[in-house]
Amino acid sequence: MKKAFLFIIEIIKACLNILMGALCFIKIDHDVAHIPNADGGIGRFDYYYSIYDKLLRENQQFLVYIALAVMAVSVVLSVFAVAIKDNRKIRIAGNIIFALSVIFFFVLLFYTMQIQYGY
């Protein structure tokens, strides 16, 4: 029973890392600009950004690459933990790297949400 539980946990960790990697490129941040238009009214313009888009505009896109590298290492360690059974060191390293990847993703997410543009 314990081995099946550990197998499921490692699969969930790998899937979450892949999902977080995809969320770095999906446009989840929404900005609204109210700009005067030619006929004297106010136009509403919606802008959507991903984590990568905002960091690219700030010339800090290398942070996304670092996050993706940490996520890839976590996925590899999860696969090794499934393939090489009863290796406690790989499981511990996988848990630590997974925690780092989650923390790094949320730090990037909250950092990019704080970036505001003037339109």
PDB file of C-alpha atoms in Angstrom:
ATOM      1  CA  MET A   1       0.000   0.000   0.000  1.00  0.00           C
ATOM      2  CA  LYS A   2       2.803   2.422   0.841  1.00  0.00           C
ATOM      3  CA  LYS A   3       4.540   1.866  -2.504  1.00  0.00           C
ATOM      4  CA  ALA A   4       1.349   2.562  -4.418  1.00  0.00           C
ATOM      5  CA  PHE A   5       0.833   5.744  -2.406  1.00  0.00           C
ATOM      6  CA  LEU A   6       4.406   6.916  -3.102  1.00  0.00           C
ATOM      7  CA  PHE A   7       3.935   6.132  -6.801  1.00  0.00           C
ATOM      8  CA  ILE A   8       0.787   8.270  -6.942  1.00  0.00           C
ATOM      9  CA  ILE A   9       2.497  11.120  -5.075  1.00  0.00           C
ATOM     10  CA  GLU A  10       5.429  11.130  -7.519  1.00  0.00           C
ATOM     11  CA  ILE A  11       3.062  11.160 -10.511  1.00  0.00           C
ATOM     12  CA  ILE A  12       1.118  14.067  -8.990  1.00  0.00           C
ATOM     13  CA  LYS A  13       4.356  15.992  -8.362  1.00  0.00           C
ATOM     14  CA  ALA A  14       5.480  15.483 -11.961  1.00  0.00           C
ATOM     15  CA  CYS A  15       2.080  16.594 -13.312  1.00  0.00           C
ATOM     16  CA  LEU A  16       2.054  19.691 -11.097  1.00  0.00           C
ATOM     17  CA  ASN A  17       5.513  20.671 -12.311  1.00  0.00           C
ATOM     18  CA  ILE A  18       4.416  20.298 -15.919  1.00  0.00           C
ATOM     19  CA  LEU A  19       1.295  22.368 -15.189  1.00  0.00           C
ATOM     20  CA  MET A  20       3.334  25.114 -13.514  1.00  0.00           C
ATOM     21  CA  GLY A  21       5.680  25.158 -16.504  1.00  0.00           C
ATOM     22  CA  ALA A  22       2.735  25.647 -18.828  1.00  0.00           C
ATOM     23  CA  LEU A  23       1.269  28.378 -16.615  1.00  0.00           C
ATOM     24  CA  CYS A  24       4.434  30.414 -17.154  1.00  0.00           C
ATOM     25  CA  PHE A  25       3.338  30.904 -20.783  1.00  0.00           C
ATOM     26  CA  ILE A  26      -0.468  31.054 -20.451  1.00  0.00           C
ATOM     27  CA  LYS A  27      -1.860  34.576 -20.306  1.00  0.00           C
ATOM     28  CA  ILE A  28      -3.381  34.731 -16.822  1.00  0.00           C
ATOM     29  CA  ASP A  29      -2.741  38.383 -15.877  1.00  0.00           C
ATOM     30  CA  HIS A  30      -5.339  40.909 -16.988  1.00  0.00           C
ATOM     31  CA  ASP A  31      -4.866  44.675 -17.252  1.00  0.00           C
ATOM     32  CA  VAL A  32      -7.454  47.238 -18.324  1.00  0.00           C
ATOM     33  CA  ALA A  33      -6.619  50.572 -19.926  1.00  0.00           C
ATOM     34  CA  HIS A  34      -9.116  53.406 -20.274  1.00  0.00           C
ATOM     35  CA  ILE A  35      -7.838  55.573 -23.107  1.00  0.00           C
ATOM     36  CA  PRO A  36      -9.576  58.510 -24.807  1.00  0.00           C
ATOM     37  CA  ASN A  37     -10.523  57.715 -28.375  1.00  0.00           C
ATOM     38  CA  ALA A  38     -10.947  59.975 -31.424  1.00  0.00           C
ATOM     39  CA  ASP A  39     -14.657  60.789 -30.924  1.00  0.00           C
ATOM     40  CA  GLY A  40     -14.133  62.153 -27.383  1.00  0.00           C
ATOM     41  CA  GLY A  41     -15.230  59.076 -25.490  1.00  0.00           C
ATOM     42  CA  ILE A  42     -13.251  56.756 -23.309  1.00  0.00           C
ATOM     43  CA  GLY A  43     -12.262  53.421 -24.793  1.00  0.00           C
ATOM     44  CA  ARG A  44     -11.670  50.332 -22.725  1.00  0.00           C
ATOM     45  CA  PHE A  45      -8.792  48.134 -23.806  1.00  0.00           C
ATOM     46  CA  ASP A  46      -8.049  44.759 -22.241  1.00  0.00           C
ATOM     47  CA  TYR A  47      -4.507  43.432 -22.146  1.00  0.00           C
ATOM     48  CA  TYR A  48      -3.561  39.906 -21.162  1.00  0.00           C
ATOM     49  CA  TYR A  49      -0.072  38.881 -20.099  1.00  0.00           C
ATOM     50  CA  SER A  50       1.691  35.699 -19.114  1.00  0.00           C
ATOM     51  CA  ILE A  51       4.496  35.499 -16.576  1.00  0.00           C
ATOM     52  CA  TYR A  52       6.949  35.244 -19.458  1.00  0.00           C
ATOM     53  CA  ASP A  53       5.442  38.267 -21.258  1.00  0.00           C
ATOM     54  CA  LYS A  54       5.784  40.529 -18.238  1.00  0.00           C
ATOM     55  CA  LEU A  55       9.309  39.396 -17.432  1.00  0.00           C
ATOM     56  CA  LEU A  56      10.257  39.802 -21.092  1.00  0.00           C
ATOM     57  CA  ARG A  57       9.068  43.416 -21.044  1.00  0.00           C
ATOM     58  CA  GLU A  58      11.144  43.980 -17.902  1.00  0.00           C
ATOM     59  CA  ASN A  59      14.168  42.207 -19.485  1.00  0.00           C
ATOM     60  CA  GLN A  60      14.150  39.522 -16.758  1.00  0.00           C
ATOM     61  CA  GLN A  61      13.025  36.531 -18.795  1.00  0.00           C
ATOM     62  CA  PHE A  62      15.971  34.514 -17.507  1.00  0.00           C
ATOM     63  CA  LEU A  63      13.947  33.999 -14.303  1.00  0.00           C
ATOM     64  CA  VAL A  64      11.425  31.948 -16.266  1.00  0.00           C
ATOM     65  CA  TYR A  65      14.206  29.814 -17.700  1.00  0.00           C
ATOM     66  CA  ILE A  66      15.610  29.198 -14.223  1.00  0.00           C
ATOM     67  CA  ALA A  67      12.142  28.230 -12.970  1.00  0.00           C
ATOM     68  CA  LEU A  68      11.660  25.862 -15.901  1.00  0.00           C
ATOM     69  CA  ALA A  69      15.045  24.265 -15.228  1.00  0.00           C
ATOM     70  CA  VAL A  70      14.144  23.670 -11.574  1.00  0.00           C
ATOM     71  CA  MET A  71      10.791  22.213 -12.637  1.00  0.00           C
ATOM     72  CA  ALA A  72      12.499  19.928 -15.171  1.00  0.00           C
ATOM     73  CA  VAL A  73      14.917  18.664 -12.522  1.00  0.00           C
ATOM     74  CA  SER A  74      11.966  17.988 -10.238  1.00  0.00           C
ATOM     75  CA  VAL A  75      10.196  15.997 -12.963  1.00  0.00           C
ATOM     76  CA  VAL A  76      13.358  13.981 -13.622  1.00  0.00           C
ATOM     77  CA  LEU A  77      13.753  13.217  -9.928  1.00  0.00           C
ATOM     78  CA  SER A  78      10.100  12.167  -9.735  1.00  0.00           C
ATOM     79  CA  VAL A  79      10.648   9.765 -12.634  1.00  0.00           C
ATOM     80  CA  PHE A  80      13.782   8.398 -10.978  1.00  0.00           C
ATOM     81  CA  ALA A  81      11.908   7.948  -7.693  1.00  0.00           C
ATOM     82  CA  VAL A  82       9.306   5.860  -9.533  1.00  0.00           C
ATOM     83  CA  ALA A  83      11.856   3.905 -11.578  1.00  0.00           C
ATOM     84  CA  ILE A  84      14.343   3.264  -8.755  1.00  0.00           C
ATOM     85  CA  LYS A  85      12.291   1.925  -5.902  1.00  0.00           C
ATOM     86  CA  ASP A  86      13.292   2.093  -2.223  1.00  0.00           C
ATOM     87  CA  ASN A  87      15.859   4.849  -2.713  1.00  0.00           C
ATOM     88  CA  ARG A  88      15.260   7.282   0.095  1.00  0.00           C
ATOM     89  CA  LYS A  89      17.894   9.815  -1.026  1.00  0.00           C
ATOM     90  CA  ILE A  90      16.226  10.324  -4.406  1.00  0.00           C
ATOM     91  CA  ARG A  91      12.809  10.760  -2.759  1.00  0.00           C
ATOM     92  CA  ILE A  92      14.153  13.336  -0.298  1.00  0.00           C
ATOM     93  CA  ALA A  93      15.986  15.236  -3.036  1.00  0.00           C
ATOM     94  CA  GLY A  94      12.846  15.097  -5.183  1.00  0.00           C
ATOM     95  CA  ASN A  95      10.724  16.519  -2.366  1.00  0.00           C
ATOM     96  CA  ILE A  96      13.180  19.350  -1.740  1.00  0.00           C
ATOM     97  CA  ILE A  97      13.447  20.273  -5.427  1.00  0.00           C
ATOM     98  CA  PHE A  98       9.657  20.061  -5.793  1.00  0.00           C
ATOM     99  CA  ALA A  99       9.197  22.457  -2.874  1.00  0.00           C
ATOM    100  CA  LEU A 100      11.745  24.823  -4.417  1.00  0.00           C
ATOM    101  CA  SER A 101       9.981  24.713  -7.785  1.00  0.00           C
ATOM    102  CA  VAL A 102       6.596  25.490  -6.220  1.00  0.00           C
ATOM    103  CA  ILE A 103       8.029  28.342  -4.146  1.00  0.00           C
ATOM    104  CA  PHE A 104       9.899  29.763  -7.146  1.00  0.00           C
ATOM    105  CA  PHE A 105       6.783  29.590  -9.324  1.00  0.00           C
ATOM    106  CA  PHE A 106       4.633  31.420  -6.775  1.00  0.00           C
ATOM    107  CA  VAL A 107       7.338  34.037  -6.187  1.00  0.00           C
ATOM    108  CA  LEU A 108       7.442  34.662  -9.946  1.00  0.00           C
ATOM    109  CA  LEU A 109       3.648  34.757 -10.113  1.00  0.00           C
ATOM    110  CA  PHE A 110       3.312  37.306  -7.310  1.00  0.00           C
ATOM    111  CA  TYR A 111       6.275  39.324  -8.589  1.00  0.00           C
ATOM    112  CA  THR A 112       4.779  39.641 -12.068  1.00  0.00           C
ATOM    113  CA  MET A 113       1.357  40.507 -10.653  1.00  0.00           C
ATOM    114  CA  GLN A 114       2.986  43.524  -8.997  1.00  0.00           C
ATOM    115  CA  ILE A 115       4.298  44.854 -12.317  1.00  0.00           C
ATOM    116  CA  GLN A 116       1.885  47.536 -13.501  1.00  0.00           C
ATOM    117  CA  TYR A 117       2.008  49.447 -16.770  1.00  0.00           C
ATOM    118  CA  GLY A 118       0.835  52.966 -17.471  1.00  0.00           C
ATOM    119  CA  TYR A 119      -1.251  53.200 -20.628  1.00  0.00           C
TER     120      TYR A 119
END
